[in-house]
Amino acid sequence: MTDRSTSSRAPSLVVQIVIGLIAGIVLAMAWPQGATAVGLLGTVFISALKAVAPVLVLVLVTASIANHKHGQKTNIRFILALYVIGTLAAALVGVGASFLFPSVLTLKTAAQAGMTAPGGIGEVLHTLLMQVVDNPVHALLNANYIGLLAWAVGLGLALRHASAGTRVLVTDLSNAITWVVRAVIKLAPLGVFGIVASLLAESGLGALKSYLHLLCVLVGAMLFMAFVGNPLIVAIVTRRNPYPLVLRCLRESGITAFFTRSSAANIPVNMELCRKLGLQEETYSVAVPLGATINMAGAAITISVLTLAAVNTLGIAVDLPTALLLSVLAAVGACGASGVPGGSLLLIPLACGLFGISNDVAMQVVGVGFVVGVVQDSAETALNSSTDVVFVAAAEQAHGRG
């Protein structure tokens, strides 16, 4: 009885994270040296999430497929369709925001050393294909989730013909990994405390002032997608009020993703949220890691907005067909962003090539992206990761309705 009453009085994880956020801001303002030191807490937390996520995906997907019951629907195809629609819609929102609030850059930032942008969309697709056939050990070491999904699906299908005892063993291993993941997630308040404190102490937000307009367009487009675009898609699919689901996903997934700045690191958080929402494990165990790889609404917005900022800076005229083509290119490129070193920013030169912008200029735009990335990357990850759960839950609600 005492344990239950104590747990009921304990603040929720979201409240604890907000407390950690406020404490980090206070410490950074009052004692910058100490704030820099506690950054170790944030580093450890993100590293722990990244460490458990690949193992979680491999084991959980394998166990789910191995124990899948014949005739049980998983809605994966429908979820994939939602991922594609959401990413394309986000690209269109980014293009629309750039036309309504055009940004102009001061291209003085040197190109980032050692970075190479993909030479074309074919190279992006080639990278994705090579990830599918990656060595499983290499995929685990490098957190290649496309490769891990391919191996997990293969192992799961093979183990469906194994003995009942073997399948139970795989399920027990999956439950054990899930227990470890929940233990790591409980460290989120300390992790956020360390991340915020060290970030504000070391860099502050002064560097963002000169790019405030660009940052407002980027974040504004992402907020529009989160609070208008995604709810509209969910409402059409489920025919019910989308905001209880959308707001819960933003609260319980988006907040942690904002501070970890990694969709891969947020996979365990999303898995736990899906479990609490009562979703089908056979569905979310596959759809969530897949979404962390190809459901990139935030990345599509980043690519389209920064590309059009470069276009406006150079005074290049853009007609409607070209803008629509840019939206498609940004959406397709965003799906391959996770397989390219540097994430969505390195897909900008690819999109700039559509307007004949040289690689030297495009890489300067990438440099601008790294400057505003202090906020932009966090908002992008929050949108990407929370949308994964939104669409998985929406698909199940639509299936339940139909």
Tab-separated table of C-alpha atoms in Angstrom:
chain	number	residue	atom	x	y	z
A	1	MET	CA	0.000	0.000	0.000
A	2	THR	CA	2.827	2.376	0.870
A	3	ASP	CA	4.609	1.746	-2.413
A	4	ARG	CA	1.465	2.478	-4.431
A	5	SER	CA	0.736	5.728	-2.637
A	6	THR	CA	4.351	6.821	-3.006
A	7	SER	CA	4.366	6.095	-6.738
A	8	SER	CA	1.077	7.927	-7.214
A	9	ARG	CA	2.560	11.043	-5.604
A	10	ALA	CA	5.719	10.902	-7.743
A	11	PRO	CA	5.706	13.400	-10.630
A	12	SER	CA	5.393	12.007	-14.141
A	13	LEU	CA	8.463	11.631	-16.332
A	14	VAL	CA	7.445	14.674	-18.402
A	15	VAL	CA	7.208	16.814	-15.261
A	16	GLN	CA	10.604	15.540	-14.120
A	17	ILE	CA	12.075	16.454	-17.520
A	18	VAL	CA	10.651	19.985	-17.290
A	19	ILE	CA	12.181	20.307	-13.812
A	20	GLY	CA	15.515	19.156	-15.229
A	21	LEU	CA	15.185	21.700	-18.054
A	22	ILE	CA	14.547	24.591	-15.646
A	23	ALA	CA	17.367	23.469	-13.353
A	24	GLY	CA	19.759	23.342	-16.310
A	25	ILE	CA	18.873	26.895	-17.355
A	26	VAL	CA	19.310	28.191	-13.803
A	27	LEU	CA	22.676	26.463	-13.387
A	28	ALA	CA	23.953	27.778	-16.748
A	29	MET	CA	23.080	31.335	-15.733
A	30	ALA	CA	24.377	31.111	-12.170
A	31	TRP	CA	27.494	28.933	-12.593
A	32	PRO	CA	28.652	28.409	-16.209
A	33	GLN	CA	31.696	26.351	-15.208
A	34	GLY	CA	29.571	23.933	-13.231
A	35	ALA	CA	27.038	23.786	-16.074
A	36	THR	CA	29.784	22.763	-18.482
A	37	ALA	CA	30.867	20.008	-16.114
A	38	VAL	CA	27.386	18.491	-15.724
A	39	GLY	CA	27.236	18.164	-19.499
A	40	LEU	CA	28.683	14.726	-18.826
A	41	LEU	CA	25.232	13.661	-17.599
A	42	GLY	CA	23.713	14.523	-20.963
A	43	THR	CA	26.498	12.766	-22.855
A	44	VAL	CA	26.048	9.602	-20.794
A	45	PHE	CA	22.266	9.634	-21.257
A	46	ILE	CA	22.412	10.030	-25.047
A	47	SER	CA	25.157	7.410	-25.293
A	48	ALA	CA	23.076	4.978	-23.224
A	49	LEU	CA	20.039	5.470	-25.487
A	50	LYS	CA	22.149	5.005	-28.603
A	51	ALA	CA	23.705	1.884	-27.077
A	52	VAL	CA	20.426	0.104	-26.297
A	53	ALA	CA	18.466	1.200	-29.385
A	54	PRO	CA	20.152	-1.060	-32.006
A	55	VAL	CA	19.940	-4.140	-29.764
A	56	LEU	CA	16.322	-3.309	-28.922
A	57	VAL	CA	15.360	-3.052	-32.597
A	58	LEU	CA	17.078	-6.301	-33.583
A	59	VAL	CA	15.704	-8.364	-30.694
A	60	LEU	CA	12.215	-6.865	-30.482
A	61	VAL	CA	11.488	-7.065	-34.211
A	62	THR	CA	12.837	-10.619	-34.351
A	63	ALA	CA	10.680	-11.684	-31.393
A	64	SER	CA	7.562	-9.952	-32.757
A	65	ILE	CA	7.801	-11.628	-36.166
A	66	ALA	CA	8.770	-15.011	-34.710
A	67	ASN	CA	5.683	-15.001	-32.488
A	68	HIS	CA	3.343	-13.372	-34.983
A	69	LYS	CA	-0.015	-15.096	-35.205
A	70	HIS	CA	-1.301	-16.035	-38.650
A	71	GLY	CA	-4.121	-13.792	-39.796
A	72	GLN	CA	-3.165	-10.917	-37.457
A	73	LYS	CA	-2.898	-7.639	-39.386
A	74	THR	CA	-0.037	-5.245	-38.714
A	75	ASN	CA	-0.988	-2.247	-40.933
A	76	ILE	CA	2.660	-1.749	-41.961
A	77	ARG	CA	1.779	-0.828	-45.557
A	78	PHE	CA	-0.748	1.736	-44.387
A	79	ILE	CA	1.779	3.235	-41.969
A	80	LEU	CA	4.376	3.446	-44.750
A	81	ALA	CA	1.841	5.336	-46.868
A	82	LEU	CA	1.276	7.769	-43.983
A	83	TYR	CA	5.041	8.255	-43.634
A	84	VAL	CA	5.334	9.140	-47.333
A	85	ILE	CA	2.305	11.447	-47.299
A	86	GLY	CA	3.491	13.200	-44.124
A	87	THR	CA	7.020	13.777	-45.437
A	88	LEU	CA	5.773	15.117	-48.779
A	89	ALA	CA	3.249	17.366	-47.019
A	90	ALA	CA	6.044	18.728	-44.808
A	91	ALA	CA	8.161	19.532	-47.869
A	92	LEU	CA	5.219	21.431	-49.361
A	93	VAL	CA	4.788	23.319	-46.077
A	94	GLY	CA	8.476	24.259	-46.136
A	95	VAL	CA	8.224	25.531	-49.705
A	96	GLY	CA	5.053	27.465	-48.896
A	97	ALA	CA	6.629	29.059	-45.823
A	98	SER	CA	9.650	30.109	-47.890
A	99	PHE	CA	7.417	31.818	-50.458
A	100	LEU	CA	5.395	33.601	-47.776
A	101	PHE	CA	8.416	34.620	-45.670
A	102	PRO	CA	11.473	34.593	-47.966
A	103	SER	CA	14.851	34.381	-46.245
A	104	VAL	CA	18.118	35.896	-47.463
A	105	LEU	CA	21.475	34.635	-46.224
A	106	THR	CA	24.893	36.195	-45.765
A	107	LEU	CA	27.056	33.474	-47.220
A	108	LYS	CA	30.334	33.914	-45.384
A	109	THR	CA	30.488	30.617	-43.541
A	110	ALA	CA	33.281	28.381	-44.765
A	111	ALA	CA	32.370	24.945	-46.002
A	112	GLN	CA	32.662	22.314	-43.319
A	113	ALA	CA	35.916	20.388	-43.656
A	114	GLY	CA	35.783	16.714	-44.402
A	115	MET	CA	32.112	16.667	-45.472
A	116	THR	CA	30.958	15.362	-48.817
A	117	ALA	CA	27.438	15.763	-50.114
A	118	PRO	CA	25.798	13.035	-52.207
A	119	GLY	CA	26.209	13.483	-55.958
A	120	GLY	CA	22.605	12.727	-56.834
A	121	ILE	CA	19.403	11.029	-55.766
A	122	GLY	CA	20.771	7.799	-57.215
A	123	GLU	CA	23.620	7.916	-54.718
A	124	VAL	CA	21.165	8.361	-51.857
A	125	LEU	CA	19.123	5.360	-53.009
A	126	HIS	CA	22.326	3.338	-53.512
A	127	THR	CA	23.335	4.106	-49.919
A	128	LEU	CA	19.962	2.891	-48.668
A	129	LEU	CA	20.242	-0.322	-50.698
A	130	MET	CA	23.724	-1.045	-49.342
A	131	GLN	CA	22.403	-0.547	-45.821
A	132	VAL	CA	19.853	-3.310	-46.395
A	133	VAL	CA	22.571	-5.866	-47.209
A	134	ASP	CA	24.964	-4.734	-44.480
A	135	ASN	CA	26.805	-7.224	-42.265
A	136	PRO	CA	24.696	-7.671	-39.091
A	137	VAL	CA	27.637	-7.065	-36.742
A	138	HIS	CA	28.609	-3.947	-38.688
A	139	ALA	CA	24.967	-2.814	-38.649
A	140	LEU	CA	24.861	-3.172	-34.853
A	141	LEU	CA	28.141	-1.323	-34.346
A	142	ASN	CA	27.131	1.556	-36.620
A	143	ALA	CA	23.426	1.693	-35.691
A	144	ASN	CA	22.347	0.945	-39.262
A	145	TYR	CA	18.622	0.487	-38.616
A	146	ILE	CA	17.744	-0.399	-42.201
A	147	GLY	CA	20.213	-3.284	-42.054
A	148	LEU	CA	19.067	-4.290	-38.574
A	149	LEU	CA	15.441	-4.355	-39.724
A	150	ALA	CA	16.344	-6.542	-42.701
A	151	TRP	CA	18.195	-9.034	-40.498
A	152	ALA	CA	15.501	-8.963	-37.814
A	153	VAL	CA	12.781	-9.687	-40.368
A	154	GLY	CA	14.818	-12.550	-41.816
A	155	LEU	CA	15.591	-14.052	-38.409
A	156	GLY	CA	11.996	-13.592	-37.270
A	157	LEU	CA	10.614	-15.404	-40.308
A	158	ALA	CA	13.105	-18.236	-39.825
A	159	LEU	CA	12.324	-18.564	-36.102
A	160	ARG	CA	8.594	-18.890	-36.816
A	161	HIS	CA	9.441	-22.477	-37.713
A	162	ALA	CA	11.511	-23.035	-34.559
A	163	SER	CA	10.344	-24.937	-31.488
A	164	ALA	CA	8.022	-23.292	-28.977
A	165	GLY	CA	10.806	-23.224	-26.400
A	166	THR	CA	13.096	-21.292	-28.755
A	167	ARG	CA	10.402	-18.719	-29.458
A	168	VAL	CA	9.770	-18.312	-25.742
A	169	LEU	CA	13.506	-17.736	-25.237
A	170	VAL	CA	13.512	-15.007	-27.876
A	171	THR	CA	10.472	-13.400	-26.214
A	172	ASP	CA	12.172	-13.504	-22.808
A	173	LEU	CA	15.264	-11.863	-24.304
A	174	SER	CA	13.052	-9.172	-25.832
A	175	ASN	CA	11.410	-8.526	-22.456
A	176	ALA	CA	14.820	-8.292	-20.785
A	177	ILE	CA	16.069	-5.720	-23.298
A	178	THR	CA	12.830	-3.762	-22.862
A	179	TRP	CA	13.400	-3.703	-19.079
A	180	VAL	CA	16.891	-2.263	-19.620
A	181	VAL	CA	15.461	0.361	-21.969
A	182	ARG	CA	12.884	1.480	-19.400
A	183	ALA	CA	15.660	1.845	-16.832
A	184	VAL	CA	17.612	4.075	-19.225
A	185	ILE	CA	14.552	6.205	-20.007
A	186	LYS	CA	14.131	6.936	-16.303
A	187	LEU	CA	17.449	8.826	-16.511
A	188	ALA	CA	15.926	11.345	-18.952
A	189	PRO	CA	15.504	14.185	-16.399
A	190	LEU	CA	19.198	14.030	-15.455
A	191	GLY	CA	20.153	13.790	-19.120
A	192	VAL	CA	18.098	16.842	-20.094
A	193	PHE	CA	19.524	18.746	-17.124
A	194	GLY	CA	23.074	18.081	-18.336
A	195	ILE	CA	22.341	18.764	-22.009
A	196	VAL	CA	20.624	22.116	-21.417
A	197	ALA	CA	23.113	23.339	-18.836
A	198	SER	CA	26.187	22.581	-20.964
A	199	LEU	CA	24.617	23.875	-24.199
A	200	LEU	CA	23.698	27.261	-22.741
A	201	ALA	CA	27.007	27.564	-20.873
A	202	GLU	CA	29.201	26.761	-23.864
A	203	SER	CA	27.475	28.366	-26.853
A	204	GLY	CA	24.431	30.308	-25.707
A	205	LEU	CA	22.069	31.577	-28.367
A	206	GLY	CA	23.974	34.704	-29.407
A	207	ALA	CA	25.186	33.123	-32.649
A	208	LEU	CA	21.589	32.710	-33.782
A	209	LYS	CA	20.656	36.407	-33.765
A	210	SER	CA	21.837	37.121	-37.316
A	211	TYR	CA	19.813	34.166	-38.605
A	212	LEU	CA	16.721	34.742	-36.493
A	213	HIS	CA	14.388	35.176	-39.482
A	214	LEU	CA	15.563	31.951	-41.108
A	215	LEU	CA	15.223	30.119	-37.813
A	216	CYS	CA	11.673	31.439	-37.342
A	217	VAL	CA	10.685	30.192	-40.818
A	218	LEU	CA	12.182	26.756	-40.134
A	219	VAL	CA	10.688	26.298	-36.674
A	220	GLY	CA	7.409	27.941	-37.703
A	221	ALA	CA	6.986	25.482	-40.578
A	222	MET	CA	7.739	22.574	-38.246
A	223	LEU	CA	5.239	23.834	-35.675
A	224	PHE	CA	2.623	24.226	-38.418
A	225	MET	CA	3.227	20.633	-39.495
A	226	ALA	CA	3.075	19.390	-35.899
A	227	PHE	CA	-0.111	21.240	-34.901
A	228	VAL	CA	-1.962	21.539	-38.220
A	229	GLY	CA	-0.563	19.241	-40.900
A	230	ASN	CA	-0.218	16.023	-38.904
A	231	PRO	CA	-3.544	16.490	-37.051
A	232	LEU	CA	-5.278	17.028	-40.410
A	233	ILE	CA	-3.830	13.768	-41.780
A	234	VAL	CA	-4.816	11.903	-38.594
A	235	ALA	CA	-8.333	13.388	-38.654
A	236	ILE	CA	-8.859	12.290	-42.270
A	237	VAL	CA	-7.593	8.791	-41.525
A	238	THR	CA	-9.349	8.182	-38.185
A	239	ARG	CA	-12.373	10.512	-38.444
A	240	ARG	CA	-11.956	11.552	-34.841
A	241	ASN	CA	-10.386	14.417	-32.870
A	242	PRO	CA	-6.627	14.058	-33.510
A	243	TYR	CA	-5.310	16.432	-30.856
A	244	PRO	CA	-5.380	14.160	-27.774
A	245	LEU	CA	-3.092	11.740	-29.638
A	246	VAL	CA	-0.925	14.421	-31.272
A	247	LEU	CA	-0.397	16.405	-28.073
A	248	ARG	CA	0.440	13.305	-26.049
A	249	CYS	CA	3.017	12.211	-28.614
A	250	LEU	CA	4.576	15.681	-28.662
A	251	ARG	CA	4.661	15.721	-24.867
A	252	GLU	CA	6.026	12.233	-24.253
A	253	SER	CA	8.145	11.745	-27.388
A	254	GLY	CA	8.814	15.200	-28.816
A	255	ILE	CA	10.275	16.674	-25.628
A	256	THR	CA	12.930	13.985	-25.192
A	257	ALA	CA	13.684	13.978	-28.930
A	258	PHE	CA	14.169	17.756	-28.819
A	259	PHE	CA	16.997	17.403	-26.326
A	260	THR	CA	18.602	14.169	-27.530
A	261	ARG	CA	18.558	15.481	-31.154
A	262	SER	CA	18.585	11.915	-32.442
A	263	SER	CA	15.657	9.956	-33.841
A	264	ALA	CA	17.645	6.764	-33.308
A	265	ALA	CA	18.250	7.575	-29.646
A	266	ASN	CA	14.527	8.249	-29.240
A	267	ILE	CA	13.466	4.827	-30.545
A	268	PRO	CA	13.323	3.333	-27.016
A	269	VAL	CA	11.199	6.277	-25.846
A	270	ASN	CA	8.782	5.779	-28.741
A	271	MET	CA	8.593	2.031	-28.132
A	272	GLU	CA	7.624	2.663	-24.512
A	273	LEU	CA	5.036	5.278	-25.545
A	274	CYS	CA	3.474	2.840	-28.023
A	275	ARG	CA	3.247	0.255	-25.251
A	276	LYS	CA	1.511	2.745	-22.950
A	277	LEU	CA	-0.893	3.645	-25.750
A	278	GLY	CA	-1.848	-0.019	-25.975
A	279	LEU	CA	-0.712	-0.412	-29.578
A	280	GLN	CA	0.030	-3.747	-31.204
A	281	GLU	CA	3.640	-4.779	-30.560
A	282	GLU	CA	3.831	-6.637	-33.876
A	283	THR	CA	3.155	-3.318	-35.590
A	284	TYR	CA	5.111	-0.738	-33.628
A	285	SER	CA	8.205	-2.898	-33.143
A	286	VAL	CA	8.749	-2.682	-36.897
A	287	ALA	CA	7.108	0.662	-37.728
A	288	VAL	CA	8.898	2.787	-35.097
A	289	PRO	CA	12.503	1.970	-36.102
A	290	LEU	CA	11.463	2.174	-39.752
A	291	GLY	CA	9.950	5.602	-39.098
A	292	ALA	CA	13.165	6.742	-37.409
A	293	THR	CA	14.877	6.033	-40.720
A	294	ILE	CA	12.445	7.192	-43.426
A	295	ASN	CA	9.737	9.329	-41.750
A	296	MET	CA	11.542	12.668	-41.990
A	297	ALA	CA	9.048	15.529	-42.086
A	298	GLY	CA	11.422	17.870	-40.258
A	299	ALA	CA	14.283	17.027	-42.597
A	300	ALA	CA	12.088	17.722	-45.642
A	301	ILE	CA	11.285	21.168	-44.237
A	302	THR	CA	14.962	21.891	-43.530
A	303	ILE	CA	16.051	20.913	-47.040
A	304	SER	CA	13.328	22.922	-48.807
A	305	VAL	CA	13.613	26.068	-46.657
A	306	LEU	CA	17.418	26.327	-46.737
A	307	THR	CA	17.507	25.577	-50.469
A	308	LEU	CA	15.007	28.329	-51.219
A	309	ALA	CA	16.949	30.673	-48.914
A	310	ALA	CA	19.978	30.117	-51.146
A	311	VAL	CA	17.797	30.654	-54.229
A	312	ASN	CA	16.460	33.947	-52.830
A	313	THR	CA	19.969	35.085	-51.882
A	314	LEU	CA	21.173	34.548	-55.463
A	315	GLY	CA	18.063	36.164	-56.963
A	316	ILE	CA	16.951	33.077	-58.893
A	317	ALA	CA	13.308	33.073	-60.008
A	318	VAL	CA	11.271	29.995	-59.046
A	319	ASP	CA	8.080	28.998	-60.829
A	320	LEU	CA	5.361	26.722	-59.415
A	321	PRO	CA	6.357	23.502	-61.264
A	322	THR	CA	9.953	23.860	-60.055
A	323	ALA	CA	8.757	24.479	-56.497
A	324	LEU	CA	6.656	21.313	-56.633
A	325	LEU	CA	9.621	19.370	-58.027
A	326	LEU	CA	11.730	20.687	-55.154
A	327	SER	CA	9.104	19.407	-52.703
A	328	VAL	CA	9.289	15.900	-54.174
A	329	LEU	CA	13.098	15.978	-54.243
A	330	ALA	CA	13.237	17.209	-50.635
A	331	ALA	CA	10.836	14.463	-49.517
A	332	VAL	CA	12.773	11.694	-51.284
A	333	GLY	CA	16.101	13.080	-50.100
A	334	ALA	CA	14.836	13.373	-46.532
A	335	CYS	CA	14.007	9.653	-46.506
A	336	GLY	CA	17.663	8.960	-47.190
A	337	ALA	CA	19.018	11.595	-44.821
A	338	SER	CA	19.769	9.127	-42.041
A	339	GLY	CA	22.081	7.173	-44.348
A	340	VAL	CA	24.182	10.226	-45.207
A	341	PRO	CA	26.856	11.558	-42.810
A	342	GLY	CA	25.664	14.899	-41.489
A	343	GLY	CA	21.947	14.176	-41.743
A	344	SER	CA	19.506	16.400	-43.577
A	345	LEU	CA	21.909	19.340	-44.030
A	346	LEU	CA	24.096	17.438	-46.467
A	347	LEU	CA	21.094	16.873	-48.740
A	348	ILE	CA	20.907	20.646	-49.344
A	349	PRO	CA	23.562	20.661	-52.127
A	350	LEU	CA	21.540	17.963	-53.881
A	351	ALA	CA	18.437	20.174	-53.829
A	352	CYS	CA	20.456	23.264	-54.771
A	353	GLY	CA	21.605	21.437	-57.888
A	354	LEU	CA	18.032	21.664	-59.138
A	355	PHE	CA	18.577	25.430	-59.547
A	356	GLY	CA	22.127	25.214	-60.907
A	357	ILE	CA	23.684	26.497	-57.671
A	358	SER	CA	27.358	25.549	-57.391
A	359	ASN	CA	28.509	23.107	-54.731
A	360	ASP	CA	30.748	25.770	-53.138
A	361	VAL	CA	27.777	28.055	-52.503
A	362	ALA	CA	25.580	25.156	-51.426
A	363	MET	CA	28.135	24.019	-48.854
A	364	GLN	CA	28.163	27.536	-47.428
A	365	VAL	CA	24.421	27.124	-46.922
A	366	VAL	CA	25.191	23.864	-45.122
A	367	GLY	CA	27.496	25.872	-42.858
A	368	VAL	CA	24.619	28.243	-42.078
A	369	GLY	CA	22.544	25.172	-41.268
A	370	PHE	CA	25.063	24.119	-38.658
A	371	VAL	CA	24.849	27.558	-37.039
A	372	VAL	CA	21.053	27.516	-36.696
A	373	GLY	CA	21.191	23.783	-35.971
A	374	VAL	CA	21.389	24.510	-32.254
A	375	VAL	CA	17.609	24.970	-32.377
A	376	GLN	CA	16.657	23.748	-35.867
A	377	ASP	CA	18.040	20.238	-35.420
A	378	SER	CA	16.280	19.846	-32.092
A	379	ALA	CA	12.921	20.971	-33.514
A	380	GLU	CA	13.431	18.768	-36.585
A	381	THR	CA	14.106	15.686	-34.466
A	382	ALA	CA	11.136	16.392	-32.212
A	383	LEU	CA	8.818	16.582	-35.234
A	384	ASN	CA	10.320	13.504	-36.901
A	385	SER	CA	10.242	11.294	-33.830
A	386	SER	CA	6.851	12.247	-32.419
A	387	THR	CA	5.270	11.811	-35.852
A	388	ASP	CA	6.425	8.171	-35.910
A	389	VAL	CA	4.125	7.326	-33.002
A	390	VAL	CA	1.329	9.591	-34.259
A	391	PHE	CA	1.055	7.717	-37.547
A	392	VAL	CA	1.406	4.247	-35.998
A	393	ALA	CA	-1.390	5.028	-33.541
A	394	ALA	CA	-3.519	6.637	-36.263
A	395	ALA	CA	-3.200	3.526	-38.421
A	396	GLU	CA	-4.355	1.320	-35.570
A	397	GLN	CA	-7.265	3.626	-34.771
A	398	ALA	CA	-8.335	3.562	-38.414
A	399	HIS	CA	-8.058	-0.220	-38.477
A	400	GLY	CA	-10.094	-0.504	-35.294
A	401	ARG	CA	-12.757	1.790	-36.748
A	402	GLY	CA	-12.910	-0.170	-39.985
